[in-house]
Coordinates of C-alpha atoms and ligand atoms in Angstrom, one line a residue:
M101 CA 125.5 127.1 -35.1
F102 CA 122.3 127.3 -35.7
Q103 CA 122.5 122.7 -36.1
A104 CA 124.1 122.3 -33.1
S105 CA 121.2 124.3 -31.1
N106 CA 119.2 122.6 -32.7
I107 CA 120.1 118.7 -31.7
G108 CA 116.9 116.5 -29.7
H109 CA 114.7 118.8 -31.6
E110 CA 114.0 116.5 -35.4
N111 CA 111.2 119.4 -36.6
A112 CA 113.5 121.7 -35.4
D113 CA 113.8 125.1 -38.3
T114 CA 116.5 127.5 -38.6
H115 CA 115.5 130.0 -40.3
H116 CA 115.8 134.2 -41.9
A117 CA 113.2 136.3 -42.5
D118 CA 112.7 140.4 -42.8
V119 CA 110.8 140.4 -39.4
L120 CA 110.0 137.7 -36.9
V121 CA 106.2 138.3 -35.6
V122 CA 105.4 136.0 -32.7
G123 CA 101.6 135.3 -32.2
A124 CA 99.1 134.8 -35.0
G125 CA 96.2 135.9 -33.3
L126 CA 93.9 139.3 -34.7
A127 CA 97.1 141.2 -34.1
G128 CA 100.0 138.6 -36.3
L129 CA 97.7 137.7 -39.2
Y130 CA 97.3 141.6 -40.2
I131 CA 100.6 142.0 -39.5
L132 CA 101.6 138.8 -41.3
Y133 CA 99.3 140.3 -44.2
S134 CA 100.5 143.7 -43.9
L135 CA 104.1 142.6 -44.5
R136 CA 103.8 140.4 -47.4
Q137 CA 101.9 143.4 -49.0
R138 CA 105.3 144.9 -49.1
G139 CA 107.7 142.2 -50.3
L140 CA 108.5 141.5 -46.6
T141 CA 109.5 138.3 -45.8
A142 CA 108.4 136.9 -42.3
R143 CA 108.0 134.3 -39.8
A144 CA 105.4 134.1 -37.2
F145 CA 105.3 131.2 -34.0
E146 CA 102.4 130.4 -32.7
A147 CA 102.1 128.7 -29.4
A148 CA 98.4 127.1 -30.4
S149 CA 97.6 124.9 -32.7
D150 CA 96.2 127.3 -35.2
V151 CA 95.1 131.0 -35.6
G152 CA 93.1 132.6 -33.6
G153 CA 94.9 134.0 -30.2
T154 CA 92.6 134.8 -27.3
W155 CA 89.7 133.1 -29.3
Y156 CA 91.7 130.0 -29.9
W157 CA 91.7 130.0 -26.2
N158 CA 88.6 130.8 -24.6
R159 CA 87.0 128.3 -25.5
Y160 CA 84.6 128.6 -22.4
P161 CA 80.7 128.4 -22.4
G162 CA 79.6 131.6 -22.5
A163 CA 82.4 133.4 -24.2
R164 CA 81.8 136.1 -27.1
V165 CA 83.2 139.8 -27.5
D166 CA 81.8 143.1 -25.9
V167 CA 81.8 145.3 -28.1
D168 CA 79.3 145.3 -31.7
S169 CA 80.9 142.7 -34.0
V170 CA 80.6 144.9 -37.0
Q171 CA 83.1 147.3 -35.3
Y172 CA 85.3 143.8 -34.0
S173 CA 86.4 143.2 -37.5
Y174 CA 89.0 143.9 -39.6
N175 CA 88.9 147.1 -41.9
F176 CA 92.2 146.6 -44.9
S177 CA 90.5 144.7 -47.4
D178 CA 87.3 146.0 -48.7
E179 CA 86.8 142.3 -50.2
L180 CA 86.9 140.9 -46.7
I181 CA 83.9 143.4 -45.5
R182 CA 82.0 142.6 -48.3
E183 CA 81.8 138.7 -47.5
W184 CA 81.7 138.2 -44.3
V185 CA 78.8 138.6 -42.0
W186 CA 78.0 139.0 -38.3
T187 CA 75.0 137.3 -37.7
E188 CA 74.7 138.3 -33.4
K189 CA 75.5 142.4 -32.2
F190 CA 78.5 139.8 -29.2
A191 CA 79.4 137.3 -31.7
S192 CA 80.3 133.9 -29.9
Q193 CA 83.7 133.1 -29.8
S194 CA 83.2 129.8 -31.9
E195 CA 82.2 132.8 -34.8
L196 CA 84.7 134.2 -33.8
L197 CA 87.2 132.1 -34.6
R198 CA 85.1 131.1 -37.8
Y199 CA 86.2 134.4 -39.0
I200 CA 89.9 134.5 -37.7
N201 CA 90.1 131.1 -40.2
H202 CA 88.4 132.2 -43.4
V203 CA 90.9 135.8 -42.8
A204 CA 93.6 132.9 -42.2
D205 CA 92.6 131.2 -45.4
R206 CA 91.1 133.9 -48.1
F207 CA 94.8 135.9 -47.3
D208 CA 96.6 132.6 -47.4
L209 CA 98.3 133.7 -44.0
R210 CA 99.0 130.2 -42.0
R211 CA 102.3 129.5 -44.9
D212 CA 104.1 132.0 -42.8
I213 CA 103.8 130.3 -39.4
R214 CA 104.9 127.3 -37.7
F215 CA 101.9 125.8 -34.6
N216 CA 102.0 124.7 -31.8
T217 CA 105.8 126.5 -30.8
R218 CA 106.6 128.6 -28.2
V219 CA 108.8 131.2 -28.8
T220 CA 111.5 130.9 -25.6
S221 CA 114.1 133.7 -25.8
A222 CA 114.4 136.4 -28.2
V223 CA 117.6 138.3 -28.8
F224 CA 119.0 141.1 -30.9
D225 CA 122.5 140.5 -31.8
E226 CA 124.1 144.7 -32.1
N227 CA 126.7 144.0 -34.6
A228 CA 125.1 142.0 -36.8
N229 CA 121.4 144.0 -36.3
L230 CA 119.4 140.8 -36.4
W231 CA 117.3 138.7 -33.6
S232 CA 117.4 135.5 -33.2
L233 CA 114.0 133.5 -31.7
K234 CA 114.4 130.4 -30.3
T235 CA 111.7 128.0 -30.0
D236 CA 110.4 125.4 -27.3
Q237 CA 110.7 123.2 -30.6
G238 CA 114.7 123.6 -31.1
D239 CA 113.8 126.4 -34.1
I240 CA 116.2 129.0 -34.2
A241 CA 114.8 132.0 -36.7
T242 CA 116.6 135.3 -37.2
G243 CA 115.0 138.2 -38.7
S244 CA 116.1 142.2 -38.9
Y245 CA 113.1 143.4 -37.0
C246 CA 110.6 141.0 -34.3
I247 CA 106.9 142.5 -33.5
M248 CA 105.7 140.9 -30.6
A249 CA 102.0 140.1 -31.2
T250 CA 101.2 137.9 -28.1
G251 CA 98.4 139.6 -26.5
S252 CA 97.4 141.3 -23.7
L253 CA 95.2 138.9 -22.3
S254 CA 97.5 135.7 -23.1
A255 CA 99.1 134.7 -20.1
P256 CA 96.1 133.2 -17.7
F257 CA 96.6 133.2 -14.0
K258 CA 95.5 130.6 -11.7
P259 CA 96.1 131.4 -8.2
N260 CA 98.1 128.8 -6.0
L261 CA 95.0 127.1 -3.9
P262 CA 96.7 124.7 -1.8
G263 CA 95.3 120.9 -2.0
L264 CA 94.6 121.8 -5.7
E265 CA 96.5 118.3 -7.0
S266 CA 93.8 116.1 -3.6
F267 CA 91.4 117.4 -5.8
G268 CA 89.6 114.0 -7.8
G269 CA 86.6 115.7 -9.9
D270 CA 87.5 118.1 -13.2
C271 CA 89.5 120.8 -13.3
Y272 CA 89.0 123.8 -16.3
Q273 CA 90.6 126.7 -16.6
T274 CA 88.4 128.9 -19.0
A275 CA 91.9 130.7 -20.4
T276 CA 92.6 127.0 -21.9
W277 CA 89.3 125.0 -21.7
P278 CA 89.3 122.3 -23.9
H279 CA 88.9 121.4 -27.5
E280 CA 86.2 118.3 -26.8
E281 CA 82.5 119.5 -25.1
V282 CA 83.2 119.1 -21.3
K283 CA 79.9 117.4 -20.1
L284 CA 78.4 119.9 -17.7
S285 CA 74.7 118.8 -17.2
G286 CA 73.1 117.3 -14.3
K287 CA 77.1 118.0 -12.9
R288 CA 77.9 120.5 -9.6
I289 CA 80.0 122.6 -10.9
G290 CA 82.5 125.3 -8.5
I291 CA 83.2 128.1 -10.5
I292 CA 86.2 131.2 -8.5
G293 CA 86.3 134.4 -10.2
T294 CA 83.1 136.7 -11.4
G295 CA 85.4 139.1 -13.1
S296 CA 84.3 139.8 -17.4
T297 CA 84.4 136.0 -17.7
G298 CA 83.0 134.2 -14.7
I299 CA 80.3 137.0 -15.4
Q300 CA 79.1 135.0 -19.1
A301 CA 80.0 132.0 -18.5
I302 CA 78.3 131.6 -14.8
P303 CA 74.4 132.3 -16.7
V304 CA 75.4 129.7 -19.3
L305 CA 76.6 126.9 -16.3
A306 CA 73.8 127.8 -14.6
E307 CA 71.4 126.7 -17.2
Q308 CA 72.9 123.0 -17.2
A309 CA 74.2 122.8 -14.1
K310 CA 72.7 120.3 -11.5
H311 CA 74.3 123.0 -8.8
L312 CA 76.6 125.9 -9.7
T313 CA 78.2 127.5 -6.5
V314 CA 80.0 131.1 -7.4
F315 CA 82.9 132.1 -5.1
Q316 CA 82.9 135.7 -5.3
R317 CA 85.2 138.0 -4.1
T318 CA 84.8 141.2 -5.0
A319 CA 81.5 141.8 -6.4
Q320 CA 81.8 143.4 -10.4
Y321 CA 78.9 145.2 -11.3
T322 CA 78.5 144.9 -14.9
T323 CA 75.3 145.8 -17.9
P324 CA 73.1 144.0 -19.8
A325 CA 75.0 143.0 -22.8
R326 CA 71.3 142.9 -24.8
N327 CA 72.3 141.0 -27.3
K328 CA 70.5 140.3 -30.5
P329 CA 70.7 138.3 -34.3
I330 CA 72.3 140.7 -36.8
T331 CA 70.2 140.4 -40.5
V332 CA 71.8 140.0 -43.7
E333 CA 70.7 144.1 -44.4
E334 CA 72.3 145.1 -41.8
Q335 CA 75.6 144.4 -42.0
R336 CA 75.1 145.5 -45.5
E337 CA 73.3 149.3 -44.3
F338 CA 77.0 148.6 -41.8
N339 CA 79.2 148.0 -44.7
S340 CA 77.7 150.7 -47.1
C341 CA 79.0 153.2 -44.9
H342 CA 82.6 151.9 -43.9
A343 CA 84.6 154.8 -45.1
E344 CA 82.7 157.0 -43.1
Y345 CA 82.9 154.5 -39.9
Y346 CA 86.7 154.0 -40.2
N347 CA 87.5 158.2 -40.4
K348 CA 85.0 158.3 -37.3
V349 CA 86.6 155.4 -35.3
R350 CA 89.7 156.7 -35.7
H351 CA 88.3 160.3 -34.2
T352 CA 86.7 158.2 -30.6
F353 CA 88.2 158.0 -27.2
S354 CA 87.5 154.6 -27.6
G355 CA 88.0 153.1 -31.0
V356 CA 83.9 152.5 -31.1
T357 CA 80.8 154.2 -32.3
G358 CA 77.1 154.1 -32.6
F359 CA 76.1 155.4 -29.0
P360 CA 75.5 159.3 -28.6
I361 CA 78.8 160.8 -27.0
P362 CA 78.7 162.5 -23.7
T363 CA 78.2 166.2 -24.2
K364 CA 77.2 167.5 -20.3
C365 CA 78.5 166.4 -16.8
L366 CA 76.1 164.5 -14.5
H367 CA 74.9 167.7 -12.8
E368 CA 74.1 169.2 -15.6
D369 CA 71.0 167.4 -15.8
T370 CA 68.6 167.1 -12.8
P371 CA 68.3 163.9 -10.8
E372 CA 65.3 162.9 -12.6
E373 CA 66.7 164.2 -16.0
R374 CA 69.4 161.9 -16.0
L375 CA 67.6 158.8 -14.0
A376 CA 65.5 158.5 -17.5
Y377 CA 68.7 159.1 -19.0
F378 CA 70.1 155.9 -17.2
E379 CA 66.9 154.0 -17.4
K380 CA 67.9 154.6 -21.4
R381 CA 70.0 153.5 -21.4
W382 CA 69.8 150.5 -19.1
K383 CA 67.4 149.3 -21.9
E384 CA 69.5 150.2 -24.7
G385 CA 72.6 148.0 -23.5
G386 CA 75.0 146.6 -25.6
M387 CA 78.7 148.3 -25.5
L388 CA 80.9 148.9 -23.2
Q389 CA 80.0 152.1 -23.0
S390 CA 76.8 152.0 -22.5
M391 CA 76.7 153.3 -18.7
L392 CA 80.5 154.9 -18.8
G393 CA 79.9 157.0 -21.5
T394 CA 76.1 158.8 -20.8
Y395 CA 77.5 162.0 -18.8
T396 CA 81.5 163.0 -19.6
D397 CA 82.4 163.0 -15.9
I398 CA 82.1 159.8 -14.7
N399 CA 85.6 158.5 -15.8
I400 CA 86.8 161.7 -13.3
N401 CA 84.4 163.0 -11.1
A402 CA 83.9 160.7 -8.0
K403 CA 80.9 162.2 -7.2
A404 CA 79.0 161.7 -10.4
N405 CA 80.9 158.2 -10.3
E406 CA 78.8 157.2 -7.8
I407 CA 75.6 158.4 -8.8
V408 CA 76.0 156.0 -11.7
A409 CA 77.6 153.6 -9.2
N410 CA 74.3 153.5 -7.2
F411 CA 72.1 153.3 -10.4
V412 CA 73.5 149.9 -11.2
R413 CA 72.8 149.1 -7.7
D414 CA 69.5 149.8 -7.5
K415 CA 69.6 147.7 -10.6
I416 CA 71.1 144.0 -8.3
H417 CA 68.3 144.8 -5.7
E418 CA 65.6 145.2 -8.2
T419 CA 66.9 142.2 -10.0
V420 CA 67.8 139.8 -7.2
N421 CA 64.2 138.4 -5.4
D422 CA 66.9 137.2 -2.2
P423 CA 68.1 141.1 -0.2
E424 CA 71.2 139.1 1.7
V425 CA 72.4 137.6 -2.2
A426 CA 71.4 141.9 -4.2
A427 CA 73.9 143.0 -0.6
L428 CA 76.7 140.7 -1.9
L429 CA 76.3 140.9 -5.6
A430 CA 76.6 144.3 -4.5
P431 CA 80.5 145.9 -4.5
S432 CA 81.4 148.5 -2.3
K433 CA 81.0 152.5 -2.0
D434 CA 84.9 152.1 -2.9
L435 CA 85.0 150.8 -6.2
P436 CA 83.9 153.3 -8.9
I437 CA 82.7 152.2 -11.6
G438 CA 84.2 151.5 -14.3
S439 CA 87.9 151.0 -12.4
K440 CA 87.9 147.6 -13.2
R441 CA 86.8 146.4 -16.4
L442 CA 82.9 146.7 -16.8
P443 CA 81.3 143.7 -17.9
I444 CA 78.2 143.1 -20.3
D445 CA 76.0 139.7 -19.7
T446 CA 73.3 138.7 -20.2
D447 CA 71.2 137.8 -17.5
Y448 CA 74.0 137.9 -14.7
Y449 CA 72.2 138.8 -12.0
E450 CA 69.0 137.2 -12.7
T451 CA 71.3 133.7 -12.6
Y452 CA 71.2 134.4 -8.9
N453 CA 67.5 133.3 -9.2
R454 CA 67.2 130.0 -10.1
K455 CA 67.1 127.9 -6.9
N456 CA 70.5 126.0 -8.1
V457 CA 73.1 128.2 -7.7
T458 CA 74.2 129.8 -5.1
L459 CA 76.9 132.7 -3.8
V460 CA 79.6 132.4 -1.7
D461 CA 81.7 135.6 -0.4
V462 CA 85.2 134.5 -0.4
R463 CA 86.6 138.1 0.9
R464 CA 84.3 137.3 4.2
D465 CA 85.1 133.6 4.4
P466 CA 88.7 133.5 1.6
I467 CA 88.9 129.9 0.7
E468 CA 91.3 127.8 2.8
H469 CA 92.0 124.8 0.7
I470 CA 91.1 122.7 -2.1
T471 CA 90.1 119.2 -1.1
P472 CA 89.8 115.9 -2.9
T473 CA 85.9 116.6 -3.6
G474 CA 85.5 120.2 -3.5
L475 CA 86.8 123.4 -1.7
K476 CA 86.6 124.8 2.5
T477 CA 86.4 128.0 3.2
G478 CA 87.0 129.4 7.1
S479 CA 83.5 128.2 7.4
A480 CA 82.2 126.1 5.1
E481 CA 83.1 122.7 2.9
Y482 CA 81.5 122.6 -1.1
N483 CA 81.3 119.8 -2.8
F484 CA 81.4 119.3 -6.8
D485 CA 82.2 117.8 -10.0
I486 CA 84.2 120.1 -12.2
L487 CA 85.6 123.0 -10.6
I488 CA 86.3 126.0 -12.8
F489 CA 88.9 129.3 -13.1
A490 CA 87.7 132.1 -14.0
T491 CA 91.0 133.9 -12.0
G492 CA 92.1 136.8 -15.4
F493 CA 95.4 136.5 -16.3
D494 CA 99.0 138.4 -15.8
A495 CA 97.8 141.3 -18.1
M496 CA 99.7 143.8 -21.1
T497 CA 103.0 142.0 -19.1
G498 CA 102.6 138.0 -18.7
A499 CA 103.0 137.1 -22.1
L500 CA 106.1 139.4 -22.4
L501 CA 107.8 138.4 -19.3
A502 CA 108.1 135.3 -20.1
I503 CA 110.1 135.0 -23.3
D504 CA 113.7 135.7 -22.5
I505 CA 113.8 139.3 -23.8
R506 CA 117.6 141.0 -24.3
T507 CA 120.6 142.7 -26.2
E508 CA 123.4 140.4 -27.0
S509 CA 125.1 143.9 -24.7
G510 CA 122.5 142.9 -21.8
A511 CA 119.8 145.2 -21.7
R512 CA 117.0 142.8 -20.4
L513 CA 113.0 143.4 -20.7
Q514 CA 112.7 141.6 -17.0
D515 CA 115.7 144.5 -15.8
L516 CA 114.1 147.1 -18.0
W517 CA 110.6 146.6 -16.4
S518 CA 111.1 145.9 -12.9
Q519 CA 109.8 149.0 -11.6
G520 CA 107.1 149.3 -14.2
P521 CA 106.7 148.5 -17.9
D522 CA 107.6 151.4 -19.5
S523 CA 107.3 152.0 -23.4
Y524 CA 106.6 154.5 -25.9
L525 CA 103.5 154.8 -27.6
G526 CA 103.2 151.5 -26.1
L527 CA 105.2 150.2 -29.7
M528 CA 108.7 150.4 -28.5
V529 CA 111.4 150.0 -25.7
A530 CA 114.2 151.8 -25.0
G531 CA 117.3 150.1 -25.1
L532 CA 115.7 146.9 -28.0
P533 CA 115.8 148.6 -31.0
N534 CA 114.5 146.9 -34.0
F535 CA 111.9 145.3 -31.8
F536 CA 108.0 146.3 -31.2
I537 CA 104.8 145.3 -29.4
I538 CA 101.1 145.8 -30.8
N539 CA 98.8 147.1 -27.7
G540 CA 101.3 146.8 -25.6
P541 CA 101.2 149.4 -21.9
G542 CA 101.8 152.7 -22.3
S543 CA 98.9 151.8 -25.3
P544 CA 95.7 152.0 -26.0
S545 CA 95.0 149.0 -25.9
V546 CA 92.7 147.4 -23.4
K547 CA 90.7 150.4 -23.3
S548 CA 90.0 150.4 -26.5
N549 CA 88.5 148.0 -29.6
M550 CA 91.5 146.3 -29.6
I551 CA 90.6 145.4 -33.4
I552 CA 91.1 149.1 -34.4
T553 CA 93.9 149.2 -31.9
I554 CA 95.8 146.5 -34.1
E555 CA 95.5 147.7 -37.4
H556 CA 96.4 151.7 -36.1
H557 CA 99.7 150.2 -34.2
T558 CA 100.6 147.5 -37.5
D559 CA 99.8 150.5 -40.1
W560 CA 102.2 152.7 -37.6
I561 CA 104.7 150.2 -37.4
M562 CA 105.1 149.5 -41.4
D563 CA 104.9 153.2 -42.5
L564 CA 107.9 153.5 -39.9
L565 CA 109.8 150.2 -42.0
D566 CA 109.1 151.9 -45.2
Y567 CA 110.7 155.0 -44.4
V568 CA 113.5 153.9 -42.9
S569 CA 114.0 151.4 -46.0
V570 CA 113.2 154.6 -48.3
K571 CA 116.3 156.3 -46.5
G572 CA 118.3 153.9 -46.1
F573 CA 118.2 153.4 -41.9
D574 CA 118.1 149.9 -40.4
R575 CA 118.3 150.5 -36.7
I576 CA 115.1 152.0 -34.9
E577 CA 115.6 152.5 -31.2
A578 CA 112.9 154.9 -28.8
T579 CA 115.1 157.7 -26.8
K580 CA 115.2 156.9 -23.6
Q581 CA 114.2 160.8 -23.0
A582 CA 111.0 160.2 -25.2
Q583 CA 110.2 157.5 -23.3
N584 CA 110.7 158.7 -20.4
D585 CA 108.3 161.5 -21.6
W586 CA 105.8 159.0 -22.9
V587 CA 105.5 157.4 -19.3
E588 CA 104.9 160.5 -17.7
H589 CA 102.1 161.4 -19.3
A590 CA 100.0 158.3 -19.5
R591 CA 100.4 158.4 -15.5
E592 CA 99.5 162.0 -15.1
V593 CA 96.1 161.3 -18.1
A594 CA 95.3 158.2 -15.7
E595 CA 96.1 159.5 -12.8
A596 CA 93.6 162.8 -13.2
T597 CA 90.6 159.8 -13.3
L598 CA 89.3 157.8 -11.0
M599 CA 90.9 154.1 -13.2
P600 CA 93.9 153.8 -11.2
I601 CA 92.0 153.2 -8.3
A602 CA 90.6 149.5 -7.7
D603 CA 92.8 146.8 -7.1
S604 CA 92.3 145.5 -10.7
W605 CA 94.9 143.5 -13.7
Y606 CA 94.6 147.2 -15.3
V607 CA 97.4 147.8 -12.3
G608 CA 98.9 144.6 -12.5
A609 CA 97.3 143.9 -8.0
N610 CA 95.7 140.7 -9.2
I611 CA 99.2 139.1 -9.5
P612 CA 101.6 138.9 -6.3
G613 CA 104.4 140.4 -6.2
K614 CA 103.5 142.4 -9.9
K615 CA 104.9 146.6 -9.2
R616 CA 101.5 148.5 -8.9
V617 CA 101.3 151.0 -12.8
Y618 CA 98.2 151.7 -14.4
M619 CA 99.7 150.3 -17.2
P620 CA 97.5 151.2 -20.3
Y621 CA 97.0 154.9 -22.0
F622 CA 94.1 155.2 -20.5
G623 CA 94.4 159.4 -22.7
G624 CA 92.7 158.3 -25.4
F625 CA 92.7 156.3 -28.8
D626 CA 91.9 159.7 -30.9
R627 CA 94.8 161.7 -28.5
Y628 CA 96.8 158.6 -29.0
C629 CA 96.8 158.4 -32.8
K630 CA 97.3 162.8 -33.4
T631 CA 100.4 162.0 -31.2
C632 CA 101.1 159.3 -33.5
D633 CA 100.7 161.3 -36.2
E634 CA 102.3 164.3 -35.2
I635 CA 105.5 162.4 -34.3
V636 CA 105.6 161.2 -38.1
A637 CA 106.1 164.7 -38.6
D638 CA 108.1 165.7 -36.7
G639 CA 110.5 163.4 -38.5
Y640 CA 110.1 160.6 -35.8
R641 CA 110.4 162.0 -33.3
G642 CA 112.1 160.4 -29.6
F643 CA 113.6 157.6 -31.8
T644 CA 117.2 157.5 -33.3
L645 CA 117.4 156.2 -36.6
S646 CA 120.9 155.0 -37.7
R647 CA 121.7 152.2 -40.5
L648 CA 125.1 150.2 -39.8
K649 CA 128.0 150.6 -41.5
K650 CA 131.3 148.9 -41.3
T651 CA 134.1 150.8 -39.2
K652 CA 137.4 151.1 -41.5
N653 CA 139.2 149.5 -38.5
S654 CA 137.3 146.4 -37.8
S655 CA 135.3 143.4 -39.1
N656 CA 132.0 145.1 -36.5
F657 CA 129.9 147.0 -37.6
A658 CA 128.1 149.8 -35.8
A659 CA 125.4 152.0 -36.2
E660 CA 125.6 155.4 -37.0
Ligands
N01_703 O1 90.0 138.1 -15.6 P1 89.5 139.5 -14.1 P2 88.1 137.8 -16.6 N1 90.6 133.7 -4.6 O2 91.1 139.5 -13.4 C1 89.3 136.4 -8.8 C2 88.8 140.5 -21.1 N2 86.8 139.7 -21.0 O3 89.0 136.8 -17.2 O4 88.7 140.7 -8.1 C3 88.8 134.2 -5.4 O5 88.5 140.8 -14.4 C4 89.0 137.9 -8.7 O6 88.7 138.8 -7.8 P3 89.1 140.2 -7.2 C5 88.4 141.6 -20.5 O7 88.9 142.6 -21.0 C6 86.8 140.2 -22.1 O8 87.0 137.9 -16.0 O9 90.5 140.1 -7.8 N3 89.4 134.7 -6.4 C7 88.1 137.8 -10.2 O10 86.7 138.3 -9.8 C8 88.7 141.4 -19.1 O11 88.6 142.9 -18.1 C9 85.5 139.7 -23.0 O12 88.7 140.0 -6.3 C10 89.7 134.9 -6.9 C11 88.4 137.4 -10.9 O13 89.2 136.2 -10.4 C12 89.7 140.7 -18.2 O14 89.3 140.0 -20.1 C13 85.0 138.2 -21.9 C14 91.0 134.4 -7.3 C15 89.1 137.1 -11.9 O15 88.4 138.6 -12.8 C16 89.7 139.3 -17.8 O16 88.5 138.9 -16.9 C17 86.1 137.6 -21.1 C18 91.4 133.8 -5.8 N4 92.7 133.4 -5.1 C19 87.2 138.5 -20.6 N5 92.1 135.2 -8.0 C20 85.0 139.5 -23.6 O17 85.1 140.6 -24.0 C21 91.0 136.1 -8.8 N6 90.6 135.9 -8.4 C22 83.7 140.2 -23.5

């Protein structure tokens, strides 16, 4: 049966492994490592030509991490921790990719990965208790378990602007930036999008471009990164306290440490005290939490939030010379700071003081269509040699729903998620046995340090696989009730905050027709870990664990 399906694909492969893995980014690699540690066999598929995930694809100028590199590192191997030295506080994409390649080489992980291969379907045969993956290369792989390590921000979104095919210059999307060098120097460049990606790319593009035109639809808040080199001594010092760090980080809200945890509400300080505090934190810059982590109530109290937002607005007006441009860059009053992901930047607002940079407000004057030489808005025409889309992703669900995921008895992920991406803990979906997601909707994932949640989820799944193996079970399923309760809890937690207000990718508002649901879990990584631990202590509460047995009167198998 397998061979017949492989016809037409010369290099097609059939494979059986204990566990199937989709994706070879930071999550996929750690899963492969963990499975091997347990003596389980694995087969991974990766659409890219090599490892790296996000850091393989997002090669745009200025791409770098926004969590301290020393904390955006794996924690599972003391040797790895000791031997790797980061060169910058916020590592560049190329350094991150070198690190990931180093990990893949060091632990010999590539041999379980089939590259240049996109998984197209994943089907569970209840009778055989097997997942079966098919790929665009004609491969078929079967395994008892399937783990999706497909990334939260891995399905790039490009708006369907009329006339795009007529553009005569070069067109790039940041999330699929070419591997070859792109000549930017002396070019007229247009860029659409001012999210985290645009905000990182714009200052770097401006340095090289003859002229850069930025098309902004929504003004974003951003705060300075204050990136700087890391010395070998600083890395050694961090490493020397690694155990302490790792213990501490698991008790934090966001999976990141190294900044003062807020203890007071904003109104407990006088206006002068908080201004002084904001200034201090602004100067320190750095991690995402630099402004949002100043007081306890910024994410939940609109008045407190507005005071921080106003501080950033004032900074924009102080920094940008032209008051009209500053006004355009200042986010509107109805956008709470932090409700869209807060980027950190290097000279973003300063860039608008350059003579070779123009900001165009496409909310007021929307893009009508792309022309052979550039772009036309309602009232003006702009010409450039290069057009760049920094227009984001179909986040959290896009990569999963692009695969036909279902059971043979007819449960389909597309249907299960038609009213929103329900899951239990972000790890499993009721109706899809033996199927796990890393950093799925309903997990702290994108509201946390991703590598920390990757390690947490993987360890948790591995412990569960160990448990079922010892107990003689071979089927794991989240119950509908446990899933409903989790979804309701996650909704309540999010709705008690200002987070769902913005039209952000967190709620799917950037994707036409996507159901509006606040997708990540915003109850905190610490609380999430505690809940996961309690569920284990209660004998995997909310999961049905069972074992296949042959029924007396039939050759079929049934779960008991
Ligand atoms: O995507 P986004 P991103 N016409 O969706 C605009 C992570 N990340 O790639 O806001 C005009 O945030 C859109 O406008 P609007 C991080 O989690 C991390 O920048 O929808 N404009 C917006 O300005 C981040 O949050 C790092 O009105 C259009 C932009 O495109 C996430 O990835 C670095 C448009 C998209 O912003 C996504 O960030 C980079 C249209 N038709 C990214 N369609 C670090 O670790 C969309 N836009 C540092």
